[in-house]
Amino acid sequence: MSQKPGGEIMSVNVFIDGLTLVAQLTGDLDMVTGAELKKAVDQRWDDFEKLDCLVLDLTNVSFTDSTGLGAILGRYKKVKTREGDMIIVGAKGGVKEDLEIAGILKLCKHAESLEDINCDKHRF
Amino acid sequence: MNIEQCHNQMSEKNEVHLRFPSLPENIAFARSTVAAFAVQIESFTEAEYNEIRKAVSEAVSNCVQHAYPNSVGMIDISVFINEQTLTIIIKDQGVGIENVDLAKESDFTTKPDENLGLGFSFMTACMDKIEIQSILGEGTTVTMKKRPEKLDA
């Protein structure tokens, strides 16, 4: 994690919990961080074929633009190619509104916090 | 100039000009810088500053992705403050937009795999006024205006 000028902290922290891949994002989600998200998630998703759920934790994301939303939608498509599920966690305010406008909250579930999630219980 | 004169002058007219290459890492720089300048219009709310950041982010992302698709070109941003109104002009010398009316439509995108086609919709939603001038092969100029809502309430 690095502190960027202007006070923005941008990072993607990825870990695996059982068959779930969790990506925690911090900072602004735009073209640059969207590409970081893609890289971090896709590599692990491809490496571990048994993974069947992707959790995107947006609790610490305060800004998105259309390219950032495109990166989220791209991960949804990626997960769906293997019949997996995607869950979004902790989106608030403008970020949640953007996800609604982009139609992403119609495609996948949203949970308030990471603690509320059990991928096995969120089957569609 | 005394402090009072200085303060009076500060809020009336001001401008800033930025010129930078169309590198993705400059998108955050552009939106942060423009929003930091816009703080001089004190009546903007936090939500309105965020709308300014988003509009700039969309416009500059368009330059990076679409105006200069396979190369790096220069982006010019001019920001003006005049009578509590913010005017942002974002200019590129890229490929231009073939059909501006079509590009402004929600969901329209030339790259459906990666993009949502929401860029211009977001810009329109975030700003009071947006104008796009584009000439194929010469470039695109986006002019956006915003005034704090509470001044006109």
Coordinates of C-alpha atoms in Angstrom, one line a residue:
Chain A
M1 CA 0.0 0.0 0.0
S2 CA 1.4 3.3 -0.9
Q3 CA 0.4 6.8 0.0
K4 CA -0.1 8.8 -3.1
P5 CA 0.2 12.6 -3.4
G6 CA -3.2 14.2 -3.0
G7 CA -4.0 11.8 -0.1
E8 CA -5.2 8.9 -2.2
I9 CA -4.2 5.5 -1.1
M10 CA -4.6 2.9 -3.8
S11 CA -4.2 -0.8 -3.3
V12 CA -5.7 -4.2 -4.1
N13 CA -5.2 -6.8 -1.4
V14 CA -6.2 -10.4 -2.5
F15 CA -6.5 -13.5 -0.4
I16 CA -8.1 -16.9 -0.6
D17 CA -10.5 -18.2 2.0
G18 CA -11.7 -21.8 1.2
L19 CA -13.0 -21.7 -2.3
T20 CA -13.6 -18.0 -2.2
L21 CA -11.3 -15.3 -3.6
V22 CA -11.5 -12.0 -1.7
A23 CA -10.2 -8.8 -3.2
Q24 CA -10.1 -5.8 -0.8
L25 CA -9.8 -2.5 -2.6
T26 CA -8.7 0.8 -1.1
G27 CA -8.8 4.2 -2.7
D28 CA -10.1 5.4 -6.0
L29 CA -11.3 2.8 -8.5
D30 CA -10.4 4.1 -12.0
M31 CA -8.6 2.9 -15.1
V32 CA -5.3 2.4 -13.3
T33 CA -6.6 0.6 -10.2
G34 CA -9.2 -1.2 -12.3
A35 CA -6.3 -2.7 -14.3
E36 CA -4.6 -3.7 -11.0
L37 CA -7.8 -5.3 -9.8
K38 CA -8.0 -7.3 -13.1
K39 CA -4.4 -8.4 -12.9
A40 CA -4.6 -9.5 -9.2
V41 CA -8.0 -11.3 -9.5
D42 CA -7.6 -13.0 -12.9
Q43 CA -4.2 -14.5 -12.2
R44 CA -5.4 -16.2 -9.0
W45 CA -8.8 -17.1 -10.4
D46 CA -7.0 -18.9 -13.3
D47 CA -4.3 -20.5 -11.1
F48 CA -6.8 -22.0 -8.7
E49 CA -9.5 -23.7 -10.7
K50 CA -11.5 -24.8 -7.7
L51 CA -12.3 -21.2 -6.7
D52 CA -16.0 -20.6 -7.2
C53 CA -16.8 -17.3 -5.6
L54 CA -15.3 -13.8 -5.9
V55 CA -15.9 -11.3 -3.1
L56 CA -15.1 -7.6 -4.0
D57 CA -14.7 -5.6 -0.8
L58 CA -15.4 -2.0 -1.6
T59 CA -15.7 -0.8 2.0
N60 CA -12.7 1.5 1.6
V61 CA -13.4 2.7 -1.9
S62 CA -14.8 6.3 -2.0
F63 CA -14.7 7.0 -5.8
T64 CA -15.4 5.1 -9.0
D65 CA -15.7 6.1 -12.6
S66 CA -17.0 4.3 -15.6
T67 CA -13.7 2.6 -16.3
G68 CA -13.5 1.3 -12.7
L69 CA -17.1 0.0 -13.0
G70 CA -16.0 -1.6 -16.2
A71 CA -13.3 -3.5 -14.4
I72 CA -15.9 -4.8 -11.8
L73 CA -18.2 -5.9 -14.6
G74 CA -15.2 -7.6 -16.4
R75 CA -14.5 -9.6 -13.2
Y76 CA -18.2 -10.6 -13.1
K77 CA -17.9 -11.9 -16.6
K78 CA -14.7 -13.7 -15.8
V79 CA -16.3 -15.4 -12.8
K80 CA -19.3 -16.4 -14.7
T81 CA -17.3 -18.2 -17.4
R82 CA -16.7 -20.8 -14.7
E83 CA -20.2 -20.7 -13.2
G84 CA -18.9 -18.9 -10.2
D85 CA -20.6 -16.2 -8.1
M86 CA -19.5 -12.7 -7.3
I87 CA -20.5 -10.7 -4.2
I88 CA -19.9 -7.1 -3.6
V89 CA -19.3 -5.9 0.0
G90 CA -19.5 -2.6 1.7
A91 CA -20.3 -0.2 -1.2
K92 CA -21.6 3.1 0.1
G93 CA -22.9 6.4 -1.0
G94 CA -21.9 7.5 -4.5
V95 CA -20.1 4.2 -5.1
K96 CA -23.2 2.2 -4.5
E97 CA -25.3 4.5 -6.7
D98 CA -22.7 4.0 -9.5
L99 CA -23.0 0.3 -9.2
E100 CA -26.8 0.6 -9.5
I101 CA -26.6 2.8 -12.5
A102 CA -24.2 0.4 -14.2
G103 CA -26.6 -2.5 -13.5
I104 CA -24.0 -4.4 -11.5
L105 CA -26.2 -4.7 -8.3
K106 CA -28.8 -6.5 -10.5
L107 CA -26.2 -9.1 -11.4
C108 CA -24.6 -9.9 -8.1
K109 CA -25.5 -9.7 -4.4
H110 CA -24.4 -7.0 -2.0
A111 CA -23.5 -7.5 1.6
E112 CA -22.8 -4.8 4.2
S113 CA -19.6 -6.3 5.5
L114 CA -17.2 -9.1 5.0
E115 CA -18.4 -10.8 8.2
D116 CA -21.9 -11.1 6.7
I117 CA -20.6 -13.3 4.0
N118 CA -20.6 -17.0 3.6
C119 CA -20.2 -17.8 0.0
D120 CA -21.9 -21.2 0.3
K121 CA -25.0 -19.5 1.6
H122 CA -25.2 -17.0 -1.2
R123 CA -25.9 -19.4 -4.0
F124 CA -28.3 -18.1 -6.6
Chain B
M1 CA -2.3 44.5 -1.8
N2 CA -3.8 44.1 1.6
I3 CA -5.5 40.9 2.9
E4 CA -9.0 42.1 2.2
Q5 CA -8.2 43.0 -1.4
C6 CA -6.5 39.7 -1.8
H7 CA -9.5 37.8 -0.5
N8 CA -11.9 39.8 -2.7
Q9 CA -9.8 39.0 -5.8
M10 CA -9.5 35.3 -4.9
S11 CA -13.1 34.4 -5.3
E12 CA -13.9 36.4 -8.4
K13 CA -11.7 35.3 -11.3
N14 CA -9.0 32.7 -11.5
E15 CA -7.7 30.1 -13.9
V16 CA -5.3 27.2 -14.2
H17 CA -3.9 25.4 -17.1
L18 CA -2.5 21.8 -17.2
R19 CA -0.8 20.0 -20.0
F20 CA 0.2 16.4 -19.7
P21 CA 0.6 13.2 -21.8
S22 CA -2.3 10.7 -22.1
L23 CA -0.9 8.3 -19.6
P24 CA -3.4 6.4 -17.4
E25 CA -1.6 7.5 -14.2
N26 CA -2.3 11.1 -15.0
I27 CA -6.1 10.5 -14.7
A28 CA -6.0 10.6 -10.9
F29 CA -3.7 13.6 -11.1
A30 CA -6.1 15.5 -13.3
R31 CA -9.2 14.9 -11.3
S32 CA -7.5 15.7 -8.0
T33 CA -5.9 18.8 -9.3
V34 CA -9.1 20.2 -10.9
A35 CA -11.0 19.5 -7.7
A36 CA -8.3 21.1 -5.5
F37 CA -8.6 24.2 -7.7
A38 CA -12.4 24.1 -7.5
V39 CA -12.2 24.4 -3.7
Q40 CA -11.8 28.1 -4.3
I41 CA -15.5 28.2 -5.0
E42 CA -16.4 27.6 -1.3
S43 CA -20.1 27.0 -1.8
F44 CA -19.6 23.6 -3.5
T45 CA -20.6 20.7 -1.3
E46 CA -18.5 17.6 -0.7
A47 CA -20.8 15.8 -3.1
E48 CA -20.3 18.4 -5.7
Y49 CA -16.5 18.2 -5.5
N50 CA -16.9 14.5 -6.1
E51 CA -19.0 15.1 -9.1
I52 CA -16.3 17.4 -10.5
R53 CA -13.7 14.7 -9.9
K54 CA -15.9 12.2 -11.7
A55 CA -16.6 14.4 -14.7
V56 CA -12.9 15.1 -15.1
S57 CA -12.0 11.4 -14.7
E58 CA -14.4 10.4 -17.4
A59 CA -13.3 13.1 -19.8
V60 CA -9.6 12.3 -19.3
S61 CA -10.2 8.5 -19.4
N62 CA -11.8 9.1 -22.8
C63 CA -8.7 10.9 -24.0
V64 CA -6.5 8.1 -22.8
Q65 CA -8.6 5.3 -24.2
H66 CA -10.3 6.7 -27.3
A67 CA -8.6 9.9 -28.5
Y68 CA -5.2 8.3 -28.5
P69 CA -6.0 4.6 -28.7
N70 CA -2.6 3.3 -29.8
S71 CA -0.3 6.2 -28.9
V72 CA 0.3 8.8 -26.3
G73 CA -0.7 12.4 -27.1
M74 CA -1.1 15.6 -25.1
I75 CA -4.1 16.5 -23.1
D76 CA -4.8 20.2 -22.3
I77 CA -7.0 21.2 -19.4
S78 CA -8.0 24.7 -18.6
V79 CA -10.1 25.5 -15.6
F80 CA -11.7 28.9 -15.0
I81 CA -13.5 30.4 -12.1
N82 CA -15.7 33.3 -12.9
E83 CA -18.5 34.6 -10.6
Q84 CA -18.7 31.3 -8.7
T85 CA -19.0 29.3 -11.8
L86 CA -16.5 26.6 -12.7
T87 CA -15.6 26.0 -16.3
I88 CA -13.5 23.1 -17.3
I89 CA -12.2 22.7 -20.9
I90 CA -10.5 19.4 -21.7
K91 CA -8.9 19.2 -25.1
D92 CA -7.0 16.6 -27.1
Q93 CA -5.6 16.3 -30.6
G94 CA -6.6 12.8 -31.1
V95 CA -8.7 10.8 -33.5
G96 CA -12.0 12.7 -32.9
I97 CA -15.5 11.3 -32.4
E98 CA -17.4 10.3 -35.6
N99 CA -20.9 10.9 -34.2
V100 CA -21.0 13.0 -31.1
D101 CA -24.8 12.6 -30.6
L102 CA -24.4 8.8 -30.7
A103 CA -21.3 8.9 -28.3
K104 CA -23.4 10.8 -25.8
E105 CA -26.1 8.2 -25.7
S106 CA -26.1 6.0 -22.6
D107 CA -24.7 2.5 -23.2
F108 CA -23.0 3.5 -26.4
T109 CA -19.5 2.2 -26.5
T110 CA -17.0 1.3 -29.2
K111 CA -15.4 -1.3 -27.0
P112 CA -18.2 -3.4 -25.5
D113 CA -15.9 -5.9 -23.8
E114 CA -14.2 -3.5 -21.5
N115 CA -16.5 -0.5 -21.3
L116 CA -19.9 0.3 -20.1
G117 CA -20.6 3.3 -22.3
L118 CA -21.4 5.4 -19.3
G119 CA -18.7 8.1 -19.6
F120 CA -20.7 10.9 -21.2
S121 CA -23.8 10.0 -19.2
F122 CA -21.8 10.5 -16.0
M123 CA -20.3 13.7 -17.2
T124 CA -23.8 15.0 -18.1
A125 CA -25.1 13.9 -14.7
C126 CA -22.3 15.5 -12.7
M127 CA -22.1 18.9 -14.4
D128 CA -24.7 21.6 -15.2
K129 CA -23.7 21.9 -18.8
I130 CA -21.6 20.0 -21.2
E131 CA -20.6 20.7 -24.7
I132 CA -18.6 18.5 -27.1
Q133 CA -16.9 19.7 -30.2
S134 CA -15.1 17.1 -32.3
I135 CA -13.5 17.0 -35.7
L136 CA -12.4 13.6 -37.0
G137 CA -8.6 13.4 -37.2
E138 CA -8.2 16.7 -35.4
G139 CA -9.4 16.1 -31.9
T140 CA -12.1 16.7 -29.3
T141 CA -12.9 19.5 -26.9
V142 CA -15.2 19.0 -24.0
T143 CA -16.4 22.1 -22.1
M144 CA -18.2 21.6 -18.8
K145 CA -19.7 24.1 -16.4
K146 CA -20.8 23.8 -12.9
R147 CA -22.1 26.2 -10.3
P148 CA -22.9 25.4 -6.6
E149 CA -26.5 24.4 -6.4
K150 CA -27.1 26.3 -3.2
L151 CA -26.3 29.7 -4.9
D152 CA -29.3 29.2 -7.2
A153 CA -31.6 27.7 -4.6

